[in-house]
Coordinates of C-alpha atoms and ligand atoms in Angstrom, one line a residue:
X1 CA 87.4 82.3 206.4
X2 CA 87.9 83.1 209.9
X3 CA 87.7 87.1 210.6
X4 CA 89.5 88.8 213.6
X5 CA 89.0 92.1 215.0
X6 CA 91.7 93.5 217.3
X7 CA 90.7 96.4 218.9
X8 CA 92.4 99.8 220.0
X9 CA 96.0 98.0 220.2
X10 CA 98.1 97.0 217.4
X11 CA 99.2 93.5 219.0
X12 CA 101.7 92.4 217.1
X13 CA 102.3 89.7 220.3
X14 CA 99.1 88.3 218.8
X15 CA 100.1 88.3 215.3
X16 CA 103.2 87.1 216.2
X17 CA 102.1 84.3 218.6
X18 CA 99.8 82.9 215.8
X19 CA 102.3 82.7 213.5
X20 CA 105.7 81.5 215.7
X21 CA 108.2 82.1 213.1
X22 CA 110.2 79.9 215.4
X23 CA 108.3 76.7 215.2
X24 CA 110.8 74.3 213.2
X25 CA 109.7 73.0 210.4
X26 CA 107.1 75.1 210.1
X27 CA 108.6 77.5 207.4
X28 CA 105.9 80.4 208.1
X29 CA 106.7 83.9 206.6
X30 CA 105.7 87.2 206.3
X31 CA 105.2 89.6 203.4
X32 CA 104.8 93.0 204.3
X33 CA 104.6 96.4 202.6
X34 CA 107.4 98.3 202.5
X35 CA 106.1 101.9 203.8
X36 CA 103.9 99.8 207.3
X37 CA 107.0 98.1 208.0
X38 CA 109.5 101.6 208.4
X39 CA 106.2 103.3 210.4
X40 CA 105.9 100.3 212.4
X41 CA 109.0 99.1 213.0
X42 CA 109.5 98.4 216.3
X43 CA 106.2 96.0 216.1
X44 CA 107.8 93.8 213.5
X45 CA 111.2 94.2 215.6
X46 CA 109.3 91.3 217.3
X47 CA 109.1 89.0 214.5
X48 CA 112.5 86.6 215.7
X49 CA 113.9 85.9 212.6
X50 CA 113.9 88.9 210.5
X51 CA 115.0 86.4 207.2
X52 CA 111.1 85.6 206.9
X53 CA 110.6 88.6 206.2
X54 CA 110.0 89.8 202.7
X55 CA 109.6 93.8 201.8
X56 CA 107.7 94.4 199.8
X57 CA 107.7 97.8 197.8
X58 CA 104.1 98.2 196.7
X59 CA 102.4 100.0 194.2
X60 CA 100.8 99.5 191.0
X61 CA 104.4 99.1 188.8
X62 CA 105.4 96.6 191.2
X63 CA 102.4 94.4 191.3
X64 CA 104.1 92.6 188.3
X65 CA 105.4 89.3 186.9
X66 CA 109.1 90.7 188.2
X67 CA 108.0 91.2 191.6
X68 CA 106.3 87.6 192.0
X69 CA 109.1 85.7 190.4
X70 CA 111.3 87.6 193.3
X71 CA 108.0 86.3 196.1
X72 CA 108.2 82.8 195.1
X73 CA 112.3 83.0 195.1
X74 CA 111.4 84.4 198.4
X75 CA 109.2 81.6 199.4
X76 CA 111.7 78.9 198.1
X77 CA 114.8 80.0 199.9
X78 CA 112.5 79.6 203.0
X79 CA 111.1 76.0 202.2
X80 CA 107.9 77.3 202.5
X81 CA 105.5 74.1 201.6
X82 CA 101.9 73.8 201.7
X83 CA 101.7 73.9 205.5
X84 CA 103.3 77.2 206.1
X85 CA 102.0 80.0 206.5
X86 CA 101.8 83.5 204.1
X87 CA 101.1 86.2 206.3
X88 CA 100.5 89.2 204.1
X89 CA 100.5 92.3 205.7
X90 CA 100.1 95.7 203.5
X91 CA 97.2 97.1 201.4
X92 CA 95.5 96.0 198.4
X93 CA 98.1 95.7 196.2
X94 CA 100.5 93.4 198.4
X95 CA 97.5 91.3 199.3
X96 CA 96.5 91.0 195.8
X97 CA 100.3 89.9 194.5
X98 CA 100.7 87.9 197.6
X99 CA 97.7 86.1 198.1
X100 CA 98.2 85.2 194.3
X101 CA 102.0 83.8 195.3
X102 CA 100.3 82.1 198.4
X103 CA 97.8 80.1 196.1
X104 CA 99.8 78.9 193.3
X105 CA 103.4 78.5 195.3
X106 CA 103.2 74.2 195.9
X107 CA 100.1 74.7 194.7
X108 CA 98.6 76.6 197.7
X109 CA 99.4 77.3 200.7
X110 CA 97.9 78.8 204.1
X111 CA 97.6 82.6 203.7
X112 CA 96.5 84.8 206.7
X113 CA 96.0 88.4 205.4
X114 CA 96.7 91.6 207.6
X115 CA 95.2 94.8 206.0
X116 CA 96.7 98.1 206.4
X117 CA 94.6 100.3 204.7
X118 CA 90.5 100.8 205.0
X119 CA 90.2 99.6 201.5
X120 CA 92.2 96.8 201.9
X121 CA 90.0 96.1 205.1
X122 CA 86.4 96.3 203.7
X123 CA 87.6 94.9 200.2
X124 CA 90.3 93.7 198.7
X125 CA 91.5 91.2 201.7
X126 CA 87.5 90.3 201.7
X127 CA 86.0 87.4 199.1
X128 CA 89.2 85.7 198.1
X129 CA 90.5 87.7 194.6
X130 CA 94.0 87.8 194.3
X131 CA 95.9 88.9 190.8
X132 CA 98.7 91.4 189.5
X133 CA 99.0 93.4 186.4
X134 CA 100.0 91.7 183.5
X135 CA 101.0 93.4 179.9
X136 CA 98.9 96.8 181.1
X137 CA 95.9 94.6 182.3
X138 CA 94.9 95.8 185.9
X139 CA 94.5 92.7 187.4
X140 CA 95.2 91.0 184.3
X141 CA 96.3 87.6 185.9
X142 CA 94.3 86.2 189.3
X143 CA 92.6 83.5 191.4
X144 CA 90.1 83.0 193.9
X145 CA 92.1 82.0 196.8
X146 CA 90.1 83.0 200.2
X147 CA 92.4 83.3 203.5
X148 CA 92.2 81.0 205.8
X149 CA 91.9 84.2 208.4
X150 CA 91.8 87.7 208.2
X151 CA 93.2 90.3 210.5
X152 CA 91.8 93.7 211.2
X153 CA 93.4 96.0 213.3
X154 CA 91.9 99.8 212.5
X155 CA 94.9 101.1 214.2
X156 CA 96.8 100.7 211.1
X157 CA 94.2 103.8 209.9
X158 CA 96.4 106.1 212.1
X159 CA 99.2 106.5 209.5
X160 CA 97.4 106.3 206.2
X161 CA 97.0 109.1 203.8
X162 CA 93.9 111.1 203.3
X163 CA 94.1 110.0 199.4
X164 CA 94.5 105.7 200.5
X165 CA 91.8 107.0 203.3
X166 CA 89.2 108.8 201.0
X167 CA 89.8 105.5 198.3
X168 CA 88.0 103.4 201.4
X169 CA 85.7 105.4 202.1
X170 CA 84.1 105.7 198.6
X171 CA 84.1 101.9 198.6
X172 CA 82.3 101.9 201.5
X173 CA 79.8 104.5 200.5
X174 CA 79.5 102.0 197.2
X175 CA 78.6 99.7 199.3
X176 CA 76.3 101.5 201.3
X177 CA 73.7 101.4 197.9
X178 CA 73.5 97.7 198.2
X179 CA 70.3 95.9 199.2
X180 CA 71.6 93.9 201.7
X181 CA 73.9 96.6 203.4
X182 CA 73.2 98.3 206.9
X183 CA 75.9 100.7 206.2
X184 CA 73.3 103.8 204.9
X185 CA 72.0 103.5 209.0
X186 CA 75.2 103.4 210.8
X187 CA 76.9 106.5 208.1
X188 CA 75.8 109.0 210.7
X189 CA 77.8 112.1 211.3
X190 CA 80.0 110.8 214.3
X191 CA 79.7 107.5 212.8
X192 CA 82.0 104.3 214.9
X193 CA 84.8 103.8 211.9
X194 CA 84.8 99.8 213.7
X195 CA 81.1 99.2 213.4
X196 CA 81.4 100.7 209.6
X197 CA 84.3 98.8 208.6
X198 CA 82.6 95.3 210.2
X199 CA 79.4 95.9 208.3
X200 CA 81.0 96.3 205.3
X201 CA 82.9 93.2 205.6
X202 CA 79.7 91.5 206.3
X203 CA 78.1 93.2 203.2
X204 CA 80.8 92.2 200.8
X205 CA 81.0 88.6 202.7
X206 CA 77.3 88.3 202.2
X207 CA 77.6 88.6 198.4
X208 CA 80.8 86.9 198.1
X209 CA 79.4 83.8 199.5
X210 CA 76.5 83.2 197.5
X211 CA 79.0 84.0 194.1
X212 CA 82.7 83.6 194.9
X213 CA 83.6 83.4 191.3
X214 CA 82.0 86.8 190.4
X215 CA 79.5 85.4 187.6
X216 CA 76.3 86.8 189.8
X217 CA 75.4 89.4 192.6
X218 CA 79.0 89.6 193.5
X219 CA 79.2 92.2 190.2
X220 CA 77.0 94.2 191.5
X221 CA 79.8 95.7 193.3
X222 CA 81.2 97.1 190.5
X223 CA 79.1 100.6 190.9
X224 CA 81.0 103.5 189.1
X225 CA 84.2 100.9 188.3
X226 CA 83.2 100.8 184.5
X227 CA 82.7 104.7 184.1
X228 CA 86.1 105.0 186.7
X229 CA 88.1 102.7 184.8
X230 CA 87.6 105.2 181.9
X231 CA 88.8 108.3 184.2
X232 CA 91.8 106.1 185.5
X233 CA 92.9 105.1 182.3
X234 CA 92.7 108.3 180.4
X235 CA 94.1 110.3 183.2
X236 CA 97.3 107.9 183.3
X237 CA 95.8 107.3 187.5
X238 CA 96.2 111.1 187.9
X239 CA 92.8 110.9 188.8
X240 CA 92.4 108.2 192.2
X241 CA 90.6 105.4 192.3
X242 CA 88.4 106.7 194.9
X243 CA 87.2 110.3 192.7
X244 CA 87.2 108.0 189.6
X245 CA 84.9 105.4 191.0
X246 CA 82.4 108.3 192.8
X247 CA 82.4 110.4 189.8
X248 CA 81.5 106.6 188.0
X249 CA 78.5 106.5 190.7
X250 CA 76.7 109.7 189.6
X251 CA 77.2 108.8 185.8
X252 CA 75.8 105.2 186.5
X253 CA 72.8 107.6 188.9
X254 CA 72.3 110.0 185.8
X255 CA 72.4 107.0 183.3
X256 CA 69.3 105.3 185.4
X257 CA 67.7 108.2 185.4
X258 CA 68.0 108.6 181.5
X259 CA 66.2 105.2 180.8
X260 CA 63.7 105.5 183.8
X261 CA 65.1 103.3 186.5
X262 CA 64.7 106.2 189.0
X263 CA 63.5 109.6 189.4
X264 CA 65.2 113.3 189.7
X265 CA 64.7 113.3 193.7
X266 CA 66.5 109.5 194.2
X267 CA 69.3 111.1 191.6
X268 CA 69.6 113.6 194.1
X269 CA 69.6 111.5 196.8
X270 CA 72.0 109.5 195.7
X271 CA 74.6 112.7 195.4
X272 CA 73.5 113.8 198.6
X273 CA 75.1 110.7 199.8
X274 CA 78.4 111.0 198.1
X275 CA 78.7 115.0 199.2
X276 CA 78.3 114.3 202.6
X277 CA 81.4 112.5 202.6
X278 CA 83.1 115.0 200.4
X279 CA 83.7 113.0 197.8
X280 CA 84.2 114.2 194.4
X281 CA 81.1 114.3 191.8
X282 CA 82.7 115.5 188.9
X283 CA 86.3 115.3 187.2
X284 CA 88.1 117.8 185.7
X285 CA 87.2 118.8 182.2
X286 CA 91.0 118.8 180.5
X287 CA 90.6 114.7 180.1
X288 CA 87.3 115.5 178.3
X289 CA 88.9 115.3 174.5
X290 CA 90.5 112.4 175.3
X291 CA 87.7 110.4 177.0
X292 CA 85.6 111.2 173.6
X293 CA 88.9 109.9 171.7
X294 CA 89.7 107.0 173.5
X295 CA 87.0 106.2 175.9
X296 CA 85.3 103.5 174.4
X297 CA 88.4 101.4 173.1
X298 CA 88.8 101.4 177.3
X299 CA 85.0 100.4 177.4
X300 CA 85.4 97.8 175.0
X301 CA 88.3 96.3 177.3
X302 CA 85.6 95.6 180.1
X303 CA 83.2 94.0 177.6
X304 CA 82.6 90.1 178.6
X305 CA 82.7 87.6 175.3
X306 CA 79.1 88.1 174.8
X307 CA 80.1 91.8 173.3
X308 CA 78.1 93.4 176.0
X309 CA 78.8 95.6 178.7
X310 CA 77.7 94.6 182.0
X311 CA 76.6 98.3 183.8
X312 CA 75.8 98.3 187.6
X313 CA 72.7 100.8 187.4
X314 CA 70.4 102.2 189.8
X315 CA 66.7 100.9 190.3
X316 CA 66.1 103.0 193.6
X317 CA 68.4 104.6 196.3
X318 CA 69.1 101.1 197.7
X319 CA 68.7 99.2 194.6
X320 CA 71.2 98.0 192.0
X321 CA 71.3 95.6 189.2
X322 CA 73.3 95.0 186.2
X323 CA 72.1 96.7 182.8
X324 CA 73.6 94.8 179.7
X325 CA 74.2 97.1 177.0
X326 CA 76.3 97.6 173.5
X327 CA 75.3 101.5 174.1
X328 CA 78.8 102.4 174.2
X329 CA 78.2 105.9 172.9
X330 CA 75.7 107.1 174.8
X331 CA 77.9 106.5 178.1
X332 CA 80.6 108.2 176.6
X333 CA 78.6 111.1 176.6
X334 CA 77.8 111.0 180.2
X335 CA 81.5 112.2 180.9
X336 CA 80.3 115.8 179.3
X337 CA 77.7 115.8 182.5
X338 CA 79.7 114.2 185.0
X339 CA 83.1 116.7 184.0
X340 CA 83.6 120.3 186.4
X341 CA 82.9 121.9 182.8
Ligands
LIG1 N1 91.2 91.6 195.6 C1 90.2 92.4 195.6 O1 89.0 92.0 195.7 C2 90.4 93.9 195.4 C3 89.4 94.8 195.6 C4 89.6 96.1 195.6 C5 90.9 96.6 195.2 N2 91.9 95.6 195.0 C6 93.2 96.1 194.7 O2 93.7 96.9 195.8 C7 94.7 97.8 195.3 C8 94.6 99.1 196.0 O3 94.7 98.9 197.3 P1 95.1 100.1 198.3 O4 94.3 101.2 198.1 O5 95.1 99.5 199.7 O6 96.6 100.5 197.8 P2 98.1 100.1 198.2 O7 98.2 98.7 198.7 O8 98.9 100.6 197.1 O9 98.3 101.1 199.5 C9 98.2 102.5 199.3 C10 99.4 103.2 199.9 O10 99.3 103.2 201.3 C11 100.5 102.7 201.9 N3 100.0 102.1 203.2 C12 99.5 100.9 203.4 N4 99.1 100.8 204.6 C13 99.5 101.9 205.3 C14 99.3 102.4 206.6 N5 98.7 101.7 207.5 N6 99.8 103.7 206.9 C15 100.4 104.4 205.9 N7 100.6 104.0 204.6 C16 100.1 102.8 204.3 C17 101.1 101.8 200.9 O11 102.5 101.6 201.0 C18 100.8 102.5 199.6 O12 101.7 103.5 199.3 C19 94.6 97.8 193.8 O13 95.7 97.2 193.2 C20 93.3 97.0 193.5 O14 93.4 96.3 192.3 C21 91.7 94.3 195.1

């Protein structure tokens, strides 16, 4: 995968001249979200023939079956074939749905990915996943499908929300627990948002490489998702994916600490860490009944076929590994700790 940093100038000339949508024959397109092509128009005003271009509306009900028939109809009234090019330009969810269109339409084609938001940039386009909900699965259908060439341009950080922002960040700050990550150095106070967003590439990169189909290390970065996935789920995603995956990385910190993986003054280090970039440590207490109701029917959901649960856990501030337990339970009642109660 080749990776591509333009900086301090959203040059669409350059996207646009690497994929000439006028080349005959060559049946490139572009897919792009909805909301980043209104608030940029004029940039795409460039792309010559607007007919290869497909909107995309994205969210999480329209990362679906229905919306990737409507990609590959897309794809076929362009004669796309295996030499064209997918450019995918949007955040997580249209490079998820797209980059899964891109490698099964003729059986794969090229796909160039052009994230939009910071956790499309330091994840999702990064280590080849692609997928889209299936029958209230997140994810539930997918493939490894790495782009040929990824695009970062953190001007596109301009325009995004402080919710879509916050979501990065806590991925990054995930990240930043990871052995082989840099990040913990550079999260200064005025920290350079570029050199953050490159080292976390590089971290995620660096585990992706050694286990592209997510059977080894790569799980590792699954810190707080199991204890999130909970909080999404019961909460119907009223709670984010960025407060439900930090609250998940204090209740993974408190859970280490229960079976001696790590002491009181890591614990605290490890909230220190996720207070100084404001993000949330505890969840509101109303979802509580319901977690203890339903919260380990969503647990069992993330059980692999062995019947255990694979928990990323703490060994020491910059330390993780994966605990394998049936203690379903017991991590149910970490949500009473972890709630604003
Ligand atoms: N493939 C992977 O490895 C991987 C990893 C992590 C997450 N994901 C997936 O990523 C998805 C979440 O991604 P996301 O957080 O980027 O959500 P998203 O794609 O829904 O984008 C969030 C919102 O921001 C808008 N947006 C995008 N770019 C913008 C910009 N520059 N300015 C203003 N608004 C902008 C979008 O229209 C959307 O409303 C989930 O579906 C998750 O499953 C995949």
């Amino acid at each position: 995968m080749k990776l591509k940093f333009i900086n301090n100038n959203m040059n669409i000339k350059y996207i646009s001249n690497l994929i000439n949508v006028n080349e005959t024959g060559k049946n490139h397109v572009f897919i792009i979200d909805s909301k980043v092509k209104k608030l940029y128009e004029k940039l795409f005003q460039m792309i010559k023939d607007q007919t290869r271009i497909f909107i995309y509306n994205a969210n999480e009900d329209t990362k679906n079956i229905d919306y990737l028939k409507r990609i590959y109809k897309f794809l076929h009234t362009n004669k796309v074939h295996r030499n064209s090019i997918i450019c995918v330009i949007g955040g997580g969810v249209t490079t998820d749905i797209a980059a899964y269109a891109a490698s099964t339409y003729k059986r794969g084609c090229r796909l160039v990915l052009i994230p939009t938001t910071l956790l499309g940039m330091v994840d999702a386009a990064i280590g080849g996943k692609t997928g889209f909900n299936f029958e209230h699965i997140k994810n539930g259908i997918g493939s490894f499908y790495p782009a040929e060439e990824v695009i970062i341009s953190s001007d596109f950080l301009k325009t995004l929300p402080t919710k879509e922002y916050k979501d990065g960040i806590t991925e990054i700050i995930k990240m930043s627990f990871l052995q082989q990550s840099n990040l913990q150095n550079l999260l200064t106070e005025d920290y350079n948002m570029e050199g953050v967003i490159k080292e976390a590439i590089r971290t995620k990169l660096e585990l992706c490489e050694h286990d592209l189909y997510d059977k080894g290390s790569r799980r590792l970065l699954n810190l707080g998702h199991t204890f999130g996935h909970v909080l999404e789920s019961i909460s119907n995603y009223e709670i984010s994916h960025g407060t439900a995956v930090a609250v998940g990385i204090r209740a993974a910190a408190i859970f280490s600490l229960k079976r001696g993986f790590i002491n009181q003054e890591i614990l605290e280090m490890i909230i220190k860490r996720l207070e100084k970039f404001a993000l949330p440590v505890s969840f509101n207490s109303k979802y509580l009944p319901e977690i203890m109701r339903n919260g380990e029917s969503i647990l069992k959901q993330d059980k692999k076929a062995d019947d255990k649960l694979n928990l990323v856990l703490f060994k020491g501030l910059q330390k993780l590994f994966i605990y394998r337990t049936d203690e379903l339970n017991e991590i149910i009642s970490l949500f009473q700790e972890v709630s604003d109660d």
